[in-house]
Amino acid sequence: MADPDAASPAGLVRGIERIALAQGFDLGEVRTHSGWDVGAEVSTDRGWVVVSPCAEDSFSVRIRRHRVFVSSEGWTNDLVAAVGVAHLWRRGGSLRELRDRFPFMSWSELAQAFEDGDPTPVKWRQLLSSEWHLPARPLLQAAHAHPDLRKFWPDISHGSLILCRTPFESESGLAKIWPLEEGRYRVTMTPGGFRREVSSLTAALEVTAACFDSLPGL
């Protein structure tokens, strides 16, 4: 680690600011970042670039679209390169440009789908083919087959199917379908606090579709 101060979040912020100044980079305000990947963060219009000190004098670099989704990540022992990642991303560089300039950075198919503007079909395909979510596959298949529901961003949490109008933004409209005992299902909707139990999966899907139809601006 070139700068011993970079082992602390505040020292890392100072180190990044010094490098940015020397390179002529405009990173805006560099802040300390808390959480499991504590370090320094640079805000962009596509999320945050978080640089965190790691063992063996290295740094992790993560581009966070949202607190639960990382667009790209990598590890380097060169803080100047980490700052270069933040600069490239802040000025609008693509994932492929990022990899060309900084080969230590990697990204997923889903991250590329976000950049291309249509991540929902990829997310559906990943969930439908996942062995981890095999118990929920019948629910996933039924929801995906519904023409009014497959357009929403899906996820699985504790056995329930989550459908969201805008990924990671529950206030845009988020429905949950919970399997219950004896073939029954519970449907909830945010915003509005809607909650209803129905006697079949078919009914649950229709209730969910009606909930989305009732939202403004859809």
GROMACS .gro file of C-alpha atoms in nm:
model
  218
    1MET     CA    1   0.000   0.000   0.000
    2ALA     CA    2   0.176   0.313  -0.119
    3ASP     CA    3   0.030   0.538   0.149
    4PRO     CA    4   0.010   0.401   0.507
    5ASP     CA    5  -0.272   0.647   0.578
    6ALA     CA    6  -0.484   0.465   0.318
    7ALA     CA    7  -0.549   0.190   0.572
    8SER     CA    8  -0.813   0.417   0.731
    9PRO     CA    9  -1.122   0.552   0.549
   10ALA     CA   10  -1.030   0.914   0.616
   11GLY     CA   11  -0.671   0.857   0.507
   12LEU     CA   12  -0.792   0.677   0.196
   13VAL     CA   13  -1.012   0.976   0.109
   14ARG     CA   14  -0.711   1.205   0.139
   15GLY     CA   15  -0.499   0.974  -0.072
   16ILE     CA   16  -0.762   0.957  -0.347
   17GLU     CA   17  -0.800   1.335  -0.342
   18ARG     CA   18  -0.423   1.382  -0.380
   19ILE     CA   19  -0.407   1.143  -0.674
   20ALA     CA   20  -0.710   1.300  -0.842
   21LEU     CA   21  -0.555   1.646  -0.808
   22ALA     CA   22  -0.224   1.527  -0.951
   23GLN     CA   23  -0.398   1.354  -1.243
   24GLY     CA   24  -0.636   1.642  -1.313
   25PHE     CA   25  -0.942   1.428  -1.239
   26ASP     CA   26  -1.271   1.578  -1.122
   27LEU     CA   27  -1.417   1.324  -0.878
   28GLY     CA   28  -1.649   1.564  -0.701
   29GLU     CA   29  -1.666   1.512  -0.326
   30VAL     CA   30  -1.487   1.199  -0.206
   31ARG     CA   31  -1.647   1.065   0.112
   32THR     CA   32  -1.581   0.795   0.366
   33HIS     CA   33  -1.791   0.483   0.310
   34SER     CA   34  -1.929   0.273   0.596
   35GLY     CA   35  -2.051  -0.086   0.594
   36TRP     CA   36  -1.881  -0.420   0.541
   37ASP     CA   37  -1.670  -0.268   0.259
   38VAL     CA   38  -1.564   0.036   0.460
   39GLY     CA   39  -1.343   0.277   0.268
   40ALA     CA   40  -1.391   0.579   0.040
   41GLU     CA   41  -1.667   0.644  -0.214
   42VAL     CA   42  -1.708   0.857  -0.524
   43SER     CA   43  -2.064   0.938  -0.634
   44THR     CA   44  -2.166   0.920  -1.000
   45ASP     CA   45  -2.494   0.933  -1.188
   46ARG     CA   46  -2.474   0.552  -1.214
   47GLY     CA   47  -2.415   0.473  -0.849
   48TRP     CA   48  -2.099   0.480  -0.637
   49VAL     CA   49  -1.741   0.371  -0.681
   50VAL     CA   50  -1.622   0.231  -0.347
   51VAL     CA   51  -1.251   0.178  -0.281
   52SER     CA   52  -1.169  -0.028   0.027
   53PRO     CA   53  -0.834  -0.128   0.179
   54CYS     CA   54  -0.768  -0.503   0.178
   55ALA     CA   55  -0.502  -0.734   0.312
   56GLU     CA   56  -0.158  -0.758   0.152
   57ASP     CA   57  -0.142  -0.388   0.061
   58SER     CA   58  -0.423  -0.405  -0.194
   59PHE     CA   59  -0.756  -0.237  -0.258
   60SER     CA   60  -1.096  -0.363  -0.363
   61VAL     CA   61  -1.282  -0.148  -0.614
   62ARG     CA   62  -1.657  -0.190  -0.646
   63ILE     CA   63  -1.901   0.000  -0.864
   64ARG     CA   64  -2.235  -0.013  -0.685
   65ARG     CA   65  -2.548   0.055  -0.887
   66HIS     CA   66  -2.743  -0.003  -0.567
   67ARG     CA   67  -2.651  -0.114  -0.216
   68VAL     CA   68  -2.747  -0.473  -0.311
   69PHE     CA   69  -2.607  -0.481  -0.664
   70VAL     CA   70  -2.247  -0.443  -0.779
   71SER     CA   71  -2.199  -0.353  -1.146
   72SER     CA   72  -1.826  -0.426  -1.152
   73GLU     CA   73  -1.553  -0.518  -0.907
   74GLY     CA   74  -1.184  -0.594  -0.889
   75TRP     CA   75  -0.873  -0.587  -0.675
   76THR     CA   76  -0.548  -0.398  -0.726
   77ASN     CA   77  -0.241  -0.291  -0.528
   78ASP     CA   78  -0.229   0.034  -0.729
   79LEU     CA   79  -0.434   0.313  -0.575
   80VAL     CA   80  -0.372   0.528  -0.883
   81ALA     CA   81  -0.546   0.263  -1.093
   82ALA     CA   82  -0.837   0.252  -0.847
   83VAL     CA   83  -0.874   0.628  -0.881
   84GLY     CA   84  -0.862   0.587  -1.258
   85VAL     CA   85  -1.158   0.349  -1.238
   86ALA     CA   86  -1.357   0.607  -1.043
   87HIS     CA   87  -1.269   0.880  -1.294
   88LEU     CA   88  -1.361   0.670  -1.598
   89TRP     CA   89  -1.692   0.563  -1.448
   90ARG     CA   90  -1.780   0.915  -1.334
   91ARG     CA   91  -1.730   1.056  -1.683
   92GLY     CA   92  -1.953   0.792  -1.842
   93GLY     CA   93  -1.722   0.510  -1.946
   94SER     CA   94  -1.881   0.176  -2.033
   95LEU     CA   95  -1.814  -0.160  -1.871
   96ARG     CA   96  -1.616  -0.271  -2.174
   97GLU     CA   97  -1.407   0.049  -2.167
   98LEU     CA   98  -1.348  -0.016  -1.799
   99ARG     CA   99  -1.218  -0.366  -1.867
  100ASP     CA  100  -1.000  -0.246  -2.156
  101ARG     CA  101  -0.835   0.022  -1.941
  102PHE     CA  102  -0.831  -0.172  -1.613
  103PRO     CA  103  -0.821  -0.549  -1.677
  104PHE     CA  104  -0.854  -0.628  -1.307
  105MET     CA  105  -1.217  -0.511  -1.318
  106SER     CA  106  -1.484  -0.772  -1.399
  107TRP     CA  107  -1.862  -0.766  -1.433
  108SER     CA  108  -2.158  -0.999  -1.477
  109GLU     CA  109  -2.405  -1.065  -1.755
  110LEU     CA  110  -2.670  -0.892  -1.547
  111ALA     CA  111  -2.453  -0.582  -1.505
  112GLN     CA  112  -2.408  -0.569  -1.882
  113ALA     CA  113  -2.785  -0.602  -1.925
  114PHE     CA  114  -2.837  -0.302  -1.696
  115GLU     CA  115  -2.596  -0.101  -1.908
  116ASP     CA  116  -2.773  -0.214  -2.226
  117GLY     CA  117  -3.103  -0.095  -2.077
  118ASP     CA  118  -3.304  -0.419  -2.044
  119PRO     CA  119  -3.198  -0.627  -1.741
  120THR     CA  120  -3.535  -0.784  -1.657
  121PRO     CA  121  -3.529  -1.073  -1.913
  122VAL     CA  122  -3.180  -1.170  -1.798
  123LYS     CA  123  -3.289  -1.171  -1.435
  124TRP     CA  124  -3.588  -1.392  -1.517
  125ARG     CA  125  -3.366  -1.636  -1.706
  126GLN     CA  126  -3.114  -1.653  -1.423
  127LEU     CA  127  -3.382  -1.723  -1.163
  128LEU     CA  128  -3.562  -1.981  -1.379
  129SER     CA  129  -3.240  -2.174  -1.438
  130SER     CA  130  -3.106  -2.146  -1.082
  131GLU     CA  131  -3.072  -2.471  -0.886
  132TRP     CA  132  -3.062  -2.260  -0.569
  133HIS     CA  133  -3.418  -2.145  -0.637
  134LEU     CA  134  -3.543  -2.485  -0.757
  135PRO     CA  135  -3.821  -2.504  -0.492
  136ALA     CA  136  -3.962  -2.173  -0.621
  137ARG     CA  137  -3.939  -2.270  -0.988
  138PRO     CA  138  -4.311  -2.354  -1.033
  139LEU     CA  139  -4.403  -2.013  -0.893
  140LEU     CA  140  -4.143  -1.845  -1.113
  141GLN     CA  141  -4.260  -2.030  -1.423
  142ALA     CA  142  -4.624  -1.943  -1.363
  143ALA     CA  143  -4.548  -1.574  -1.306
  144HIS     CA  144  -4.319  -1.558  -1.610
  145ALA     CA  145  -4.590  -1.716  -1.825
  146HIS     CA  146  -4.834  -1.440  -1.725
  147PRO     CA  147  -4.816  -1.174  -2.001
  148ASP     CA  148  -4.877  -0.885  -1.759
  149LEU     CA  149  -4.620  -0.993  -1.499
  150ARG     CA  150  -4.310  -1.102  -1.689
  151LYS     CA  151  -4.225  -0.737  -1.763
  152PHE     CA  152  -4.155  -0.669  -1.394
  153TRP     CA  153  -3.819  -0.718  -1.222
  154PRO     CA  154  -3.829  -1.050  -1.032
  155ASP     CA  155  -3.651  -1.182  -0.726
  156ILE     CA  156  -3.695  -1.456  -0.468
  157SER     CA  157  -3.675  -1.391  -0.093
  158HIS     CA  158  -3.754  -1.651   0.175
  159GLY     CA  159  -3.960  -1.849  -0.074
  160SER     CA  160  -4.172  -1.554  -0.186
  161LEU     CA  161  -4.172  -1.406  -0.535
  162ILE     CA  162  -4.100  -1.034  -0.552
  163LEU     CA  163  -4.202  -0.832  -0.858
  164CYS     CA  164  -4.094  -0.471  -0.884
  165ARG     CA  165  -4.179  -0.210  -1.146
  166THR     CA  166  -3.830  -0.055  -1.122
  167PRO     CA  167  -3.536  -0.265  -0.997
  168PHE     CA  168  -3.446  -0.194  -0.634
  169GLU     CA  169  -3.709   0.081  -0.599
  170SER     CA  170  -3.994  -0.056  -0.390
  171GLU     CA  171  -4.189   0.270  -0.395
  172SER     CA  172  -4.223   0.239  -0.773
  173GLY     CA  173  -4.453  -0.057  -0.709
  174LEU     CA  174  -4.352  -0.385  -0.547
  175ALA     CA  175  -4.565  -0.697  -0.509
  176LYS     CA  176  -4.490  -1.011  -0.309
  177ILE     CA  177  -4.653  -1.348  -0.362
  178TRP     CA  178  -4.617  -1.572  -0.057
  179PRO     CA  179  -4.693  -1.947  -0.079
  180LEU     CA  180  -4.895  -2.059   0.223
  181GLU     CA  181  -5.023  -2.397   0.341
  182GLU     CA  182  -5.286  -2.598   0.155
  183GLY     CA  183  -5.223  -2.431  -0.179
  184ARG     CA  184  -5.312  -2.083  -0.063
  185TYR     CA  185  -5.117  -1.764  -0.140
  186ARG     CA  186  -5.082  -1.420   0.011
  187VAL     CA  187  -5.035  -1.114  -0.210
  188THR     CA  188  -4.901  -0.786  -0.071
  189MET     CA  189  -4.835  -0.459  -0.250
  190THR     CA  190  -4.620  -0.154  -0.179
  191PRO     CA  191  -4.708   0.132  -0.173
  192GLY     CA  192  -5.055   0.124  -0.022
  193GLY     CA  193  -5.032  -0.165   0.221
  194PHE     CA  194  -5.251  -0.401   0.012
  195ARG     CA  195  -5.277  -0.757   0.151
  196ARG     CA  196  -5.499  -1.045   0.043
  197GLU     CA  197  -5.502  -1.424   0.075
  198VAL     CA  198  -5.636  -1.631  -0.213
  199SER     CA  199  -5.700  -2.000  -0.271
  200SER     CA  200  -5.485  -2.064  -0.579
  201LEU     CA  201  -5.174  -1.955  -0.766
  202THR     CA  202  -5.384  -1.847  -1.063
  203ALA     CA  203  -5.584  -1.616  -0.840
  204ALA     CA  204  -5.265  -1.482  -0.681
  205LEU     CA  205  -5.123  -1.392  -1.021
  206GLU     CA  206  -5.442  -1.219  -1.130
  207VAL     CA  207  -5.461  -1.021  -0.806
  208THR     CA  208  -5.098  -0.918  -0.850
  209ALA     CA  209  -5.157  -0.804  -1.207
  210ALA     CA  210  -5.460  -0.603  -1.092
  211CYS     CA  211  -5.248  -0.438  -0.819
  212PHE     CA  212  -4.995  -0.322  -1.076
  213ASP     CA  213  -5.273  -0.202  -1.307
  214SER     CA  214  -5.403   0.018  -1.026
  215LEU     CA  215  -5.072   0.203  -0.990
  216PRO     CA  216  -5.048   0.547  -1.150
  217GLY     CA  217  -4.825   0.594  -1.449
  218LEU     CA  218  -4.805   0.232  -1.561
   0.00000   0.00000   0.00000
